[in-house]
GROMACS .gro file of C-alpha atoms in nm:
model
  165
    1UNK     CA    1  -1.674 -10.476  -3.344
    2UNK     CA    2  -1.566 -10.154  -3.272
    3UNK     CA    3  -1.881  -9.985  -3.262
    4UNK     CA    4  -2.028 -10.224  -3.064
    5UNK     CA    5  -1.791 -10.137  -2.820
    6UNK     CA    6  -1.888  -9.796  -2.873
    7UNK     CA    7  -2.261  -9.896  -2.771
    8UNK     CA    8  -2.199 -10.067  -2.510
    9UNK     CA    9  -1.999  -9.815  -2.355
   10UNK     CA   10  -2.277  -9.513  -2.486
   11UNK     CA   11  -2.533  -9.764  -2.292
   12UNK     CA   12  -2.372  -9.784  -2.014
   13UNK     CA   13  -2.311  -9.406  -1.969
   14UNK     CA   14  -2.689  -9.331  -2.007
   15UNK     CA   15  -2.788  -9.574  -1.727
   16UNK     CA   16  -2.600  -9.365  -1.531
   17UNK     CA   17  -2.683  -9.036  -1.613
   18UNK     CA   18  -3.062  -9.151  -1.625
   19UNK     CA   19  -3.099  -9.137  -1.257
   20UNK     CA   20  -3.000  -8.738  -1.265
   21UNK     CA   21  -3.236  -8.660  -1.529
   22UNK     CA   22  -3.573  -8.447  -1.398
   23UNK     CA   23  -3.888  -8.593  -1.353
   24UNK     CA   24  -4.179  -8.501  -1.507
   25UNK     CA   25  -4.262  -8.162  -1.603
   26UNK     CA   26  -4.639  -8.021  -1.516
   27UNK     CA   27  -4.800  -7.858  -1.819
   28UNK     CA   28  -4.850  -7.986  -2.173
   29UNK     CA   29  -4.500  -7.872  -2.297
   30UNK     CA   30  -4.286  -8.100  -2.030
   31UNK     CA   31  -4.020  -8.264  -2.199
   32UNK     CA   32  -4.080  -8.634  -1.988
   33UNK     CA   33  -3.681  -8.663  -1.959
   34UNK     CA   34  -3.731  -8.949  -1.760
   35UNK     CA   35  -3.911  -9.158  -2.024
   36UNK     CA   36  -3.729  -9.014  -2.294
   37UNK     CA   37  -3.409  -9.126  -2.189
   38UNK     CA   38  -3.568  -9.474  -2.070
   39UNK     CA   39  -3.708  -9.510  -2.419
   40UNK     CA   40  -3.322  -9.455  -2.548
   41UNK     CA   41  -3.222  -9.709  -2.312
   42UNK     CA   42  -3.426  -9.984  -2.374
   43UNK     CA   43  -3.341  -9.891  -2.747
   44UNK     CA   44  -3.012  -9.893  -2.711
   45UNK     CA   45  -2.972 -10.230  -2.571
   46UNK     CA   46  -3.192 -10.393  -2.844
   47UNK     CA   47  -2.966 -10.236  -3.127
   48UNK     CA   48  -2.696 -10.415  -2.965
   49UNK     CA   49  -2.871 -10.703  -2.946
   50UNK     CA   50  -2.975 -10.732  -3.273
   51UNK     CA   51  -2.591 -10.689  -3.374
   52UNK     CA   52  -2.495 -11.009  -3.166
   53UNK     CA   53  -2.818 -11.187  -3.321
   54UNK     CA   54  -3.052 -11.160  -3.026
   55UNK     CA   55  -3.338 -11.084  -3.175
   56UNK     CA   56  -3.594 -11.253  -2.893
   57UNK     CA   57  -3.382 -11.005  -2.640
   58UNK     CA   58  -3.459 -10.678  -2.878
   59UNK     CA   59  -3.783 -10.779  -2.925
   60UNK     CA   60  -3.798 -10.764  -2.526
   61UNK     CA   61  -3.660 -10.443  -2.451
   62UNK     CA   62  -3.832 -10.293  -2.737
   63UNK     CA   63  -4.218 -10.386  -2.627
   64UNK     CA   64  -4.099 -10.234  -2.302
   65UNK     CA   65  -3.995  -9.883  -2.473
   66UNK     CA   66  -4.303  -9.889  -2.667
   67UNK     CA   67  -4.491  -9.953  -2.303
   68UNK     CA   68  -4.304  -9.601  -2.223
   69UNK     CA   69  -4.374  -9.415  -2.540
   70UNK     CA   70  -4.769  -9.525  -2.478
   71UNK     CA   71  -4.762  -9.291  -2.158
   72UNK     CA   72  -4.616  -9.006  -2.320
   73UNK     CA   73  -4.876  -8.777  -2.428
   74UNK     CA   74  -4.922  -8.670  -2.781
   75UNK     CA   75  -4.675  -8.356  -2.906
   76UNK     CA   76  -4.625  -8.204  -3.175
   77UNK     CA   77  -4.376  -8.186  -3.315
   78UNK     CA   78  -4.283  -8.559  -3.159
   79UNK     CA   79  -4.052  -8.638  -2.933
   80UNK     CA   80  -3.940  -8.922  -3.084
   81UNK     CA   81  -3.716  -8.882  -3.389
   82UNK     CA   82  -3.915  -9.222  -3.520
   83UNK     CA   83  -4.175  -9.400  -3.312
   84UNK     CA   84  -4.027  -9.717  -3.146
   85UNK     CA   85  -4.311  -9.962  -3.324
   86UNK     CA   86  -4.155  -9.940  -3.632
   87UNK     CA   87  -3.823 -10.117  -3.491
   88UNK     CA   88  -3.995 -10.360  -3.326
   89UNK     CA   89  -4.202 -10.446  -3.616
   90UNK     CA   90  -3.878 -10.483  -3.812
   91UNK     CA   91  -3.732 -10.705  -3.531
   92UNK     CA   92  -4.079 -10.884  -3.547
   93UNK     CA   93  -4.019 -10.955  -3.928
   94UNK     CA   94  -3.646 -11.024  -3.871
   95UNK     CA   95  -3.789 -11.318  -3.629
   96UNK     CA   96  -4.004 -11.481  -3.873
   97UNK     CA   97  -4.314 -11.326  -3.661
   98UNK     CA   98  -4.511 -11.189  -3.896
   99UNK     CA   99  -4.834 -11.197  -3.796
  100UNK     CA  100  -4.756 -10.995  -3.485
  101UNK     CA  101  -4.522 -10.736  -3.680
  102UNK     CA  102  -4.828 -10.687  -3.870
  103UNK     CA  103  -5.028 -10.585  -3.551
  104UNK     CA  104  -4.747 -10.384  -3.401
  105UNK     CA  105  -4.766 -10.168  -3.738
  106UNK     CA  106  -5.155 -10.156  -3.716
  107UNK     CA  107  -5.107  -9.981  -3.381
  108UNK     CA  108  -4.867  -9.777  -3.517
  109UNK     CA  109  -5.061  -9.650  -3.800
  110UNK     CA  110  -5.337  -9.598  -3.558
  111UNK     CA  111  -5.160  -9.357  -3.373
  112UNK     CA  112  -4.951  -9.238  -3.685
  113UNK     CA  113  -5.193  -9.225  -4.027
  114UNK     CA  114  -5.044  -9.252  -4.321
  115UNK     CA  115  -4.647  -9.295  -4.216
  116UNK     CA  116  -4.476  -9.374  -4.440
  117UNK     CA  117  -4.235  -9.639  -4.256
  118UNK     CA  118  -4.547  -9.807  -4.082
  119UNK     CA  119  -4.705  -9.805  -4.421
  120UNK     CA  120  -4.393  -9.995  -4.521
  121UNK     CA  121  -4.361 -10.235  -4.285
  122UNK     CA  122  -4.700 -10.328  -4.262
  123UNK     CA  123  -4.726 -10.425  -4.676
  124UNK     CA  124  -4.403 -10.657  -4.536
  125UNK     CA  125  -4.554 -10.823  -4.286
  126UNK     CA  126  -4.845 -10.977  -4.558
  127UNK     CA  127  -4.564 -11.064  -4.773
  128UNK     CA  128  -4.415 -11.234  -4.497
  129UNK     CA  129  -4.674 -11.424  -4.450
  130UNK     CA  130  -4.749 -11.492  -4.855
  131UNK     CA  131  -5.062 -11.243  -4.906
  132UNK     CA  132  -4.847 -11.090  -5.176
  133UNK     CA  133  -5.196 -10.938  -5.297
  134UNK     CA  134  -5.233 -10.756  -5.019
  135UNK     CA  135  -4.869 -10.629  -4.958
  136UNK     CA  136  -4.899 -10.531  -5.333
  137UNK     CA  137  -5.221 -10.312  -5.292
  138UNK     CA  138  -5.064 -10.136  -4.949
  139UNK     CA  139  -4.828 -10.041  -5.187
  140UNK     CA  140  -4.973  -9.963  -5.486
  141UNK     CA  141  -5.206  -9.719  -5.262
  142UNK     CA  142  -5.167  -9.630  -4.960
  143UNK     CA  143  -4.762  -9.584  -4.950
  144UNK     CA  144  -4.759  -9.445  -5.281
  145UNK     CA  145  -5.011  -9.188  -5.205
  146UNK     CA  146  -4.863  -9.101  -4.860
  147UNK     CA  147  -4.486  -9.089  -4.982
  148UNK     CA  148  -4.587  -8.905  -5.322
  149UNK     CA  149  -4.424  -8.624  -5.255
  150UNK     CA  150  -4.073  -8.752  -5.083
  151UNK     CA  151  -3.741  -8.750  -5.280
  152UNK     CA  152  -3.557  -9.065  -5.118
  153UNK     CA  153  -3.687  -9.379  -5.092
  154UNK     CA  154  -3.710  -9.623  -4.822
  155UNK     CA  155  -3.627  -9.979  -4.789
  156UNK     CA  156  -3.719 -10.055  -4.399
  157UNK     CA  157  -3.927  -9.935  -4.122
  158UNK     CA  158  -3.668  -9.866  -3.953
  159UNK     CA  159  -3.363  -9.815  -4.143
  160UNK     CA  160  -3.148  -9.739  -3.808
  161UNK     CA  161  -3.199 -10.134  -3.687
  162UNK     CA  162  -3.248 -10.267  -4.042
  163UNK     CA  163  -2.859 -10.122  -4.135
  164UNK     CA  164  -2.683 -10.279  -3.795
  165UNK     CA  165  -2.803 -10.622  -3.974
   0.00000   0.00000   0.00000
């Protein structure tokens, strides 16, 4: 558990520093520190708590960093590395909630067409729930046409919870 350690003390040091971080910046270009480095945060936490098998307690902290990203206005490029639906739909799955992963990915893919990872987890979250039809044609289509030209697969939504399990 060595790593956990490791997040707990990372976590721990960016609670701190969050409180000497900027505000936010005027202009279309400001970097929204603040939220940023709640969004990390909250984040944070529910990667550890999906290690010690909390997953009602990352599903908590995640809907609140998704709250965050939804103020953020829309850059390009993002300033997320990947948005924070697509862990909380895995968490949702993880939880036996499929029906509401499959509307966290909807809102995803609403503000993120044809992603790859929300494409992903959303032909899950039918399987889930035994529309294996459906998963099969999100699939078939829509992921294959929107990952056609990638050279690595994918095997999660969000591979950086779906490895901690």
């Amino acid at each position: 558990m060595q790593d956990t350690f490791l997040a707990q003390v990372a976590e721990g040091k960016l609670e701190r520093e969050a409180a000497t971080l900027p505000g936010h910046w005027p202009g279309i270009y400001g970097c929204e520190y603040k939220n940023l480095s709640t969004i990390y945060l909250y984040t944070a936490t529910a990667r550890l708590a999906v290690l010690h098998g909390n997953l009602t307690l990352a599903e908590g902290e995640l809907r609140k960093a998704a709250a965050v990203e939804d103020l953020m206005a829309y850059q390009e490029p993002a300033r997320l590395l990947q948005p924070v639906r697509h862990a909380l739909g895995y968490v949702l799955l993880s939880a036996d909630t499929s029906a509401e992963a499959e509307r966290v990915y909807w809102e995803n893919l609403a503000e993120h067409p044809a992603n790859g990872f929300g494409l992903l987890g959303l032909s899950q979250s039918p399987a889930a729930q035994g529309k294996l039809e459906e998963s099969q044609h999100i699939l078939d289509t829509e992921l294959k046409q929107a990952w056609k030209f990638s050279d690595v697969s994918i095997h999660s939504s969000s591979p950086s919870f779906s490895d901690t399990v």
